[in-house]
Coordinates of C-alpha atoms in Angstrom, one line a residue:
M1 CA 2.3 -34.9 6.7
S2 CA 3.4 -31.3 7.7
G3 CA 1.7 -29.3 10.3
P4 CA -1.8 -27.7 9.7
L5 CA -2.0 -24.5 7.7
K6 CA -2.6 -21.6 10.1
L7 CA -4.6 -18.6 9.0
R8 CA -4.4 -16.7 12.1
D9 CA -1.7 -14.0 12.5
P10 CA -2.0 -11.2 14.9
E11 CA 0.0 -8.7 13.1
T12 CA -1.2 -8.8 9.6
L13 CA -4.5 -10.7 9.4
R14 CA -7.8 -10.2 10.6
L15 CA -8.7 -13.3 8.9
P16 CA -9.2 -16.4 11.2
L17 CA -10.4 -19.7 9.9
E18 CA -14.0 -18.6 10.2
A19 CA -13.5 -16.5 7.1
A20 CA -13.2 -19.7 5.0
V21 CA -16.2 -21.1 6.9
Q22 CA -18.4 -18.2 5.6
C23 CA -18.4 -19.9 2.2
M24 CA -21.9 -21.4 1.6
R25 CA -20.8 -23.4 -1.4
C26 CA -23.7 -21.8 -3.5
G27 CA -21.5 -21.8 -6.7
F28 CA -22.2 -18.1 -7.6
C29 CA -18.5 -17.7 -7.9
L30 CA -18.1 -20.5 -10.7
A31 CA -19.3 -18.5 -13.6
A32 CA -17.0 -15.6 -12.6
C33 CA -13.8 -17.7 -12.3
P34 CA -11.6 -18.0 -15.4
T35 CA -9.6 -20.9 -14.4
Y36 CA -12.8 -22.9 -13.6
Q37 CA -14.3 -21.8 -16.9
V38 CA -11.2 -23.1 -18.7
T39 CA -10.6 -26.4 -16.7
G40 CA -14.2 -27.2 -15.4
L41 CA -12.4 -28.6 -12.1
E42 CA -13.9 -27.8 -8.8
T43 CA -10.4 -27.5 -7.3
Q44 CA -9.8 -24.6 -9.7
S45 CA -12.7 -22.7 -8.5
P46 CA -12.9 -20.2 -5.6
R47 CA -15.3 -22.5 -3.8
G48 CA -13.1 -25.4 -4.3
R49 CA -9.9 -23.6 -3.3
I50 CA -11.6 -22.3 -0.1
H51 CA -12.5 -26.0 0.7
L52 CA -9.1 -27.0 0.2
V53 CA -7.6 -24.1 2.5
R54 CA -10.2 -25.1 5.3
S55 CA -9.3 -28.8 5.0
A56 CA -5.6 -28.0 5.3
A57 CA -6.2 -25.6 8.1
E58 CA -8.2 -28.3 10.1
G59 CA -5.5 -30.8 9.4
W60 CA -7.2 -33.0 6.9
L61 CA -4.9 -32.3 4.0
D62 CA -1.1 -31.8 3.8
P63 CA -0.7 -28.1 3.1
A64 CA 1.8 -28.7 0.4
A65 CA -1.0 -30.7 -1.5
I66 CA -3.1 -27.5 -2.1
L67 CA -0.2 -25.6 -3.6
P68 CA -1.0 -26.4 -7.3
A69 CA -4.6 -25.2 -6.9
L70 CA -3.6 -22.0 -5.2
D71 CA -0.9 -21.4 -7.7
L72 CA -3.1 -21.5 -10.7
C73 CA -5.5 -18.9 -9.3
I74 CA -4.9 -15.6 -11.0
G75 CA -6.3 -13.6 -8.1
C76 CA -8.5 -11.6 -10.2
R77 CA -11.0 -11.6 -7.4
A78 CA -14.0 -11.6 -9.7
C79 CA -15.5 -14.1 -7.4
E80 CA -15.9 -11.4 -4.7
P81 CA -18.6 -9.2 -6.2
A82 CA -20.3 -12.4 -7.3
C83 CA -20.4 -13.8 -3.8
P84 CA -23.7 -13.1 -1.9
A85 CA -22.0 -14.0 1.5
G86 CA -19.3 -11.5 1.0
V87 CA -16.3 -14.1 1.6
P88 CA -13.0 -12.2 1.5
Y89 CA -11.5 -14.6 -1.0
G90 CA -8.5 -12.5 -1.9
Q91 CA -7.4 -12.2 1.8
I92 CA -7.9 -16.0 2.2
L93 CA -5.8 -16.7 -0.9
E94 CA -2.9 -14.3 0.1
A95 CA -3.0 -15.5 3.7
S96 CA -2.7 -19.1 2.6
R97 CA 0.0 -18.3 0.2
A98 CA 2.0 -16.6 2.8
E99 CA 1.7 -19.5 5.2
L100 CA 2.6 -22.0 2.5
E101 CA 5.6 -20.0 1.0
P102 CA 8.2 -21.3 3.5
R103 CA 7.0 -24.9 2.7
R104 CA 7.2 -24.5 -1.0
P105 CA 10.0 -26.8 -2.6
R106 CA 11.7 -24.1 -4.7
P107 CA 15.0 -24.7 -6.4
W108 CA 17.9 -22.8 -4.7
L109 CA 18.7 -20.7 -7.7
E110 CA 15.1 -19.8 -8.3
G111 CA 14.7 -18.7 -4.8
V112 CA 17.7 -16.5 -4.9
A113 CA 16.5 -14.9 -8.2
W114 CA 13.0 -14.1 -6.8
R115 CA 14.5 -12.5 -3.6
V116 CA 16.9 -10.5 -5.8
V117 CA 14.0 -9.2 -7.9
L118 CA 11.2 -8.8 -5.3
R119 CA 13.2 -7.6 -2.4
G120 CA 16.1 -6.0 -4.2
L121 CA 15.2 -4.4 -7.6
L122 CA 11.6 -4.0 -6.9
G123 CA 11.7 -3.7 -3.1
R124 CA 14.0 -0.7 -2.5
P125 CA 14.0 2.8 -4.1
W126 CA 17.7 2.3 -5.0
G127 CA 16.6 -1.0 -6.7
L128 CA 14.1 0.8 -8.8
R129 CA 16.6 3.4 -9.8
L130 CA 19.1 0.8 -10.8
S131 CA 16.4 -1.1 -12.8
R132 CA 15.5 2.0 -14.7
W133 CA 19.2 2.6 -15.4
L134 CA 19.8 -0.9 -16.5
Y135 CA 16.8 -0.9 -18.9
R136 CA 18.0 2.4 -20.5
L137 CA 21.4 0.9 -20.9
Y138 CA 20.1 -2.3 -22.3
R139 CA 18.4 -0.3 -25.1
A140 CA 21.1 2.2 -25.5
L141 CA 23.7 -0.5 -26.1
G142 CA 21.6 -2.2 -28.8
L143 CA 21.1 -5.3 -26.7
Q144 CA 17.3 -5.1 -27.0
G145 CA 17.4 -4.9 -30.9
L146 CA 19.9 -7.7 -31.0
I147 CA 17.8 -10.1 -28.8
R148 CA 14.7 -9.2 -30.7
R149 CA 16.4 -9.9 -34.1
T150 CA 17.8 -13.2 -33.1
G151 CA 14.8 -14.3 -31.2
V152 CA 17.1 -16.0 -28.7
L153 CA 15.1 -15.1 -25.7
E154 CA 11.8 -16.2 -27.2
R155 CA 13.4 -19.5 -27.8
L156 CA 15.2 -20.0 -24.5
L157 CA 12.4 -18.5 -22.2
P158 CA 9.3 -18.2 -24.2
P159 CA 7.0 -16.3 -21.9
L160 CA 9.6 -13.7 -21.0
G161 CA 10.9 -13.4 -24.6
E162 CA 7.5 -12.8 -25.9
L163 CA 6.7 -10.2 -23.2
E164 CA 10.0 -8.5 -23.9
A165 CA 9.4 -8.4 -27.7
S166 CA 6.1 -6.6 -27.1
L167 CA 7.5 -3.8 -24.9
P168 CA 6.8 -0.3 -26.3
S169 CA 9.6 2.2 -27.1
P170 CA 10.1 4.6 -24.2
E171 CA 10.5 7.3 -26.7
R172 CA 6.7 7.1 -27.4
A173 CA 6.0 9.7 -24.9
D174 CA 4.0 12.6 -26.5
G175 CA 5.3 15.5 -24.6
P176 CA 7.9 16.8 -21.9
A177 CA 7.9 15.3 -18.5
R178 CA 6.0 16.9 -15.9
G179 CA 5.5 16.7 -12.1
K180 CA 8.9 18.2 -11.2
A181 CA 7.2 21.1 -9.6
P182 CA 3.5 21.8 -8.8
L183 CA 1.6 23.8 -11.4
G184 CA -2.0 25.2 -11.4
N185 CA -4.0 26.0 -8.3
G186 CA -6.6 23.0 -8.3
P187 CA -6.3 20.0 -6.1
R188 CA -2.9 18.9 -4.8
V189 CA -2.1 15.5 -6.2
A190 CA 0.8 13.2 -5.1
F191 CA 1.5 10.9 -7.9
F192 CA 2.4 7.2 -7.2
S193 CA 4.8 6.1 -9.9
G194 CA 4.8 2.3 -9.4
C195 CA 7.8 0.0 -10.1
V196 CA 7.3 -1.8 -13.4
Q197 CA 5.1 1.1 -14.6
A198 CA 8.0 3.5 -14.0
I199 CA 10.5 1.3 -15.7
A200 CA 8.7 -0.1 -18.8
L201 CA 5.7 2.3 -19.2
D202 CA 6.9 5.6 -17.8
H203 CA 5.5 7.5 -20.9
V204 CA 2.1 6.4 -19.4
N205 CA 2.9 8.0 -16.1
Q206 CA 4.1 11.2 -17.9
A207 CA 0.9 11.4 -20.0
A208 CA -1.2 11.0 -16.9
I209 CA 0.7 13.8 -15.2
R210 CA 0.2 16.1 -18.1
V211 CA -3.4 15.3 -18.2
L212 CA -3.8 16.1 -14.4
E213 CA -2.0 19.4 -14.7
A214 CA -4.2 20.2 -17.8
A215 CA -7.1 19.7 -15.5
G216 CA -5.6 22.2 -13.0
C217 CA -4.2 19.9 -10.5
Q218 CA -0.9 20.6 -8.7
V219 CA 1.2 17.4 -9.2
L220 CA 4.1 16.3 -7.2
I221 CA 6.1 13.0 -7.3
P222 CA 7.3 12.3 -3.8
P223 CA 10.9 11.0 -3.7
G224 CA 11.7 7.7 -1.9
Q225 CA 8.4 5.9 -2.8
G226 CA 8.5 2.2 -4.1
C227 CA 6.6 -0.7 -5.2
C228 CA 3.1 -1.0 -3.8
G229 CA 3.8 -4.5 -2.5
A230 CA 0.9 -6.2 -4.5
V231 CA 3.3 -8.6 -6.3
H232 CA 5.0 -9.6 -2.9
A233 CA 1.5 -10.3 -1.4
H234 CA 0.3 -12.2 -4.4
L235 CA 3.5 -14.5 -4.2
G236 CA 3.2 -15.0 -0.4
D237 CA 6.1 -12.6 0.7
R238 CA 4.0 -11.0 3.5
E239 CA 7.0 -9.5 5.2
A240 CA 8.2 -7.7 2.1
A241 CA 4.6 -6.5 1.3
L242 CA 4.2 -5.0 4.6
A243 CA 7.6 -3.2 4.5
Q244 CA 6.6 -1.7 1.1
A245 CA 3.3 -0.5 2.7
R246 CA 4.9 1.1 5.6
R247 CA 7.7 2.8 3.5
N248 CA 5.0 4.3 1.1
I249 CA 2.8 5.5 3.9
E250 CA 5.7 7.2 5.5
V251 CA 6.8 8.8 2.2
F252 CA 3.4 10.2 1.3
E253 CA 2.8 11.5 4.9
Q254 CA 5.6 14.0 4.2
V255 CA 3.6 15.6 1.3
E256 CA 0.6 17.9 1.6
A257 CA -1.8 16.5 -1.0
D258 CA -5.5 16.1 -1.3
W259 CA -5.2 12.8 -3.3
I260 CA -2.7 10.1 -4.1
V261 CA -3.2 9.1 -7.6
N262 CA -1.9 6.1 -9.7
V263 CA -2.5 4.8 -13.1
A264 CA -2.5 0.9 -12.3
G265 CA -5.6 -0.7 -11.2
G266 CA -3.7 -3.5 -9.4
C267 CA -1.4 -1.0 -7.5
G268 CA -4.3 1.1 -6.5
A269 CA -6.2 -1.9 -5.0
A270 CA -3.2 -2.7 -3.0
L271 CA -2.7 1.0 -1.8
K272 CA -6.5 1.1 -0.8
E273 CA -6.0 -2.2 1.1
Y274 CA -3.1 -1.1 3.3
P275 CA -5.6 -0.8 6.1
D276 CA -6.4 -4.4 5.8
W277 CA -2.7 -5.4 5.6
L278 CA -1.8 -3.4 8.7
A279 CA -5.0 -3.7 10.8
G280 CA -3.3 -5.7 13.5
D281 CA -0.4 -3.2 13.9
P282 CA -1.4 -0.5 16.4
Q283 CA 1.4 1.8 15.2
W284 CA 0.4 1.7 11.7
A285 CA -3.2 1.0 11.5
E286 CA -4.6 4.5 11.7
R287 CA -1.8 5.7 9.4
A288 CA -2.7 3.2 6.8
Q289 CA -6.3 4.2 7.0
A290 CA -5.4 8.0 6.5
F291 CA -3.3 7.0 3.6
A292 CA -5.8 4.8 1.8
S293 CA -8.5 7.4 2.3
R294 CA -6.6 9.7 -0.1
C295 CA -5.9 7.1 -2.8
R296 CA -7.7 7.4 -6.1
D297 CA -7.3 5.8 -9.5
F298 CA -6.4 8.2 -12.2
T299 CA -9.7 7.6 -14.0
E300 CA -11.6 7.8 -10.9
L301 CA -10.3 11.4 -10.2
V302 CA -10.1 12.7 -13.7
D303 CA -13.7 11.7 -14.3
Q304 CA -14.7 14.4 -11.7
L305 CA -12.4 17.1 -13.0
P306 CA -13.0 19.7 -15.7
L307 CA -10.8 19.1 -18.7
P308 CA -9.7 21.7 -21.4
E309 CA -11.2 21.5 -24.8
L310 CA -10.4 18.0 -26.3
G311 CA -9.5 17.6 -30.0
P312 CA -10.5 14.8 -32.1
F313 CA -9.2 11.3 -31.6
E314 CA -10.4 9.4 -34.6
A315 CA -10.5 5.7 -33.9
A316 CA -12.8 2.9 -32.9
V317 CA -11.8 2.2 -29.2
T318 CA -12.8 -0.6 -26.9
Y319 CA -11.8 -1.0 -23.2
Q320 CA -10.7 -3.9 -21.2
D321 CA -11.4 -3.7 -17.5
S322 CA -8.7 -4.0 -15.0
C323 CA -9.8 -6.9 -12.7
H324 CA -8.5 -5.0 -9.6
L325 CA -9.9 -1.7 -10.6
R326 CA -13.2 -3.3 -11.3
N327 CA -13.6 -6.0 -8.6
V328 CA -11.6 -4.6 -5.7
Q329 CA -11.9 -0.9 -6.1
G330 CA -15.4 -0.9 -7.8
V331 CA -14.3 1.5 -10.5
V332 CA -16.3 0.5 -13.6
D333 CA -18.0 3.6 -15.2
P334 CA -15.3 6.4 -14.9
P335 CA -13.0 4.9 -17.6
R336 CA -15.9 4.4 -20.1
R337 CA -17.2 8.0 -19.4
L338 CA -13.8 9.4 -19.9
L339 CA -13.5 7.7 -23.3
R340 CA -16.9 8.9 -24.5
R341 CA -16.0 12.5 -23.7
V342 CA -13.3 12.4 -26.5
P343 CA -14.4 13.8 -29.8
G344 CA -14.2 11.6 -32.7
L345 CA -13.7 8.5 -30.6
R346 CA -16.1 5.7 -31.4
Y347 CA -16.5 3.6 -28.2
V348 CA -17.4 0.0 -28.8
E349 CA -18.1 -2.1 -25.6
L350 CA -16.0 -5.2 -25.4
P351 CA -17.9 -8.4 -24.9
G352 CA -16.4 -10.0 -21.8
A353 CA -14.6 -6.8 -20.8
A354 CA -15.0 -7.9 -17.1
Q355 CA -13.2 -11.3 -17.8
C356 CA -9.5 -11.4 -17.0
C357 CA -7.0 -11.1 -19.6
G358 CA -4.6 -13.6 -18.0
A359 CA -2.0 -11.0 -16.8
G360 CA -2.3 -11.4 -13.0
G361 CA 0.7 -9.5 -12.0
V362 CA 3.5 -12.0 -12.8
Y363 CA 1.1 -14.8 -13.7
T364 CA 2.3 -14.5 -17.3
L365 CA 5.6 -15.8 -16.3
T366 CA 4.6 -18.2 -13.4
Q367 CA 1.6 -19.9 -15.3
P368 CA 2.2 -19.3 -19.0
A369 CA 0.0 -21.9 -20.4
M370 CA -3.2 -20.7 -18.6
S371 CA -2.2 -17.2 -19.1
R372 CA -1.8 -17.6 -22.9
E373 CA -5.1 -19.5 -23.2
L374 CA -7.0 -16.5 -21.4
L375 CA -5.1 -14.0 -23.5
D376 CA -6.0 -15.5 -26.7
A377 CA -9.6 -15.8 -25.7
K378 CA -9.4 -12.0 -24.9
M379 CA -7.8 -11.0 -28.3
A380 CA -10.4 -13.1 -30.0
Q381 CA -13.1 -10.8 -28.4
V382 CA -11.0 -7.7 -29.5
A383 CA -10.9 -8.9 -33.0
Q384 CA -14.7 -9.5 -32.8
V385 CA -15.4 -5.8 -32.2
G386 CA -13.1 -4.5 -34.9
A387 CA -11.6 -1.7 -32.7
S388 CA -8.2 -0.3 -33.7
V389 CA -7.4 0.9 -30.2
L390 CA -7.7 -1.2 -27.0
A391 CA -7.8 1.0 -23.9
V392 CA -6.4 -0.2 -20.6
A393 CA -6.0 1.0 -17.1
N394 CA -3.5 -1.3 -15.3
T395 CA 0.3 -2.1 -15.9
P396 CA 0.2 -5.9 -16.1
C397 CA -2.9 -5.9 -18.3
H398 CA -1.0 -3.3 -20.6
L399 CA 1.9 -5.5 -21.0
Q400 CA -0.2 -8.6 -21.5
L401 CA -2.4 -7.0 -24.1
L402 CA 0.5 -5.6 -25.9
M403 CA 1.7 -9.1 -26.3
G404 CA -1.8 -10.2 -27.3
A405 CA -2.0 -7.5 -30.0
R406 CA 1.3 -8.7 -31.4
R407 CA 0.0 -12.3 -31.5
L408 CA -3.2 -11.1 -33.1
A409 CA -1.4 -9.2 -35.8
Q410 CA 0.7 -12.4 -36.5
G411 CA -2.3 -14.6 -36.9
R412 CA -1.3 -16.6 -33.7
V413 CA -4.7 -16.2 -31.9
G414 CA -6.7 -19.4 -32.3
G415 CA -10.1 -18.8 -33.7
A416 CA -9.2 -15.3 -35.0
P417 CA -7.6 -14.4 -38.3
A418 CA -4.6 -11.9 -38.4
T419 CA -5.8 -8.5 -38.2
A420 CA -4.3 -5.0 -38.7
P421 CA -2.2 -4.0 -35.7
V422 CA -4.4 -2.9 -32.7
Q423 CA -2.9 -0.2 -30.6
V424 CA -3.0 -0.7 -26.8
L425 CA -3.0 2.6 -25.0
H426 CA -3.7 3.5 -21.5
I427 CA -6.7 5.9 -21.0
A428 CA -4.3 8.6 -19.9
E429 CA -2.5 8.4 -23.1
I430 CA -5.7 8.9 -25.2
L431 CA -6.7 11.8 -23.0
D432 CA -3.3 13.4 -23.3
R433 CA -3.4 13.2 -27.2
A434 CA -6.9 14.6 -27.3
I435 CA -5.8 17.6 -25.1
Q436 CA -2.8 18.2 -27.2
A437 CA -5.0 18.0 -30.3
G438 CA -7.4 20.6 -28.7
A439 CA -4.5 22.9 -28.0
R440 CA -3.3 22.8 -31.6
G441 CA -6.8 23.4 -32.8
A442 CA -7.2 26.4 -30.4
G443 CA -3.9 27.8 -31.6

């Protein structure tokens, strides 16, 4: 048996073993947990996982034995608002994964690949620039079209292939890029671009910037920013996550801004939790707190701003909550209020909107079977309400639901007939189109 799992770390964690002991085993978390609802297994519930962590920390279990249970957790954190004791499950989960990561039996090539992607391409500003350039080249050379026509990637690596086949065209952006120089005289906004968001969904970033500027904000995009570090933290790479946090704090300290705004619920949750990540570091704790105090989700800020006259957006629209926007940031009503402000938009509440879609950062790739089961259940809910547009507010959710919409249109969602194509749009895209429609009407 390997040594006990240690949850105490003076630099990064305020979370001693007693955090796990806070769990009263009341079971309120069970109904909120997607993996427990699918499997019915106690070990696949927050309560069960906390018990496993505690047992490993106290030396009763080999820490390696609890890896499968922790790996299948999506990290949606729906258990946290359901918990009457306020157990910090997300912190327990990420602390445990960080301690277990060095003990994980990972093939050499897989380990190298993860390090190249996480610490290289997503972990450095130059890596993000290189990734964007490679993605543009991949499309410009016709490789994307070739791979999609042959279906080779879907056959060799089904989860990755299906995800790639669902990616939107970057040319879908509805207007010129903004954020190059501040316009307007309203609040000063420093825009956080993200990593995958800036590569695969940059048209959403540009739409959000146009909306912010239309609302009178002065928008700047600070150079040198990088990934928020959430994916590193979720996968147990604590060192890389903290490096990302420190880099972003330093970059945004150089900008005079009232707010730091992003369009991804998962990224925003990480940014707002930098004070927890760096609480044990006296050189960074106060700086992290000052940084996080300025962070706002796009919908959270725009909901408080006056918008120009909106033109009609004629569609039945439903909305899927981002788990981290809802469960961690507590932002529930602003996205819905914004959608209801759009003329012609017929808002339909999605049954189970608070239930995870199965995206979970890179969970789509690491746990494809569970991810697909949750996705199909979500798309069956979408088919039930008959909306033609599914609004989102998070990057992994956006990509996951694009894949789900494709599956639904192809009749591959169990329990739901094939439907007319459902558009998956970020709320920023919907507002951007409504603002442009309003400007055309006024002209």
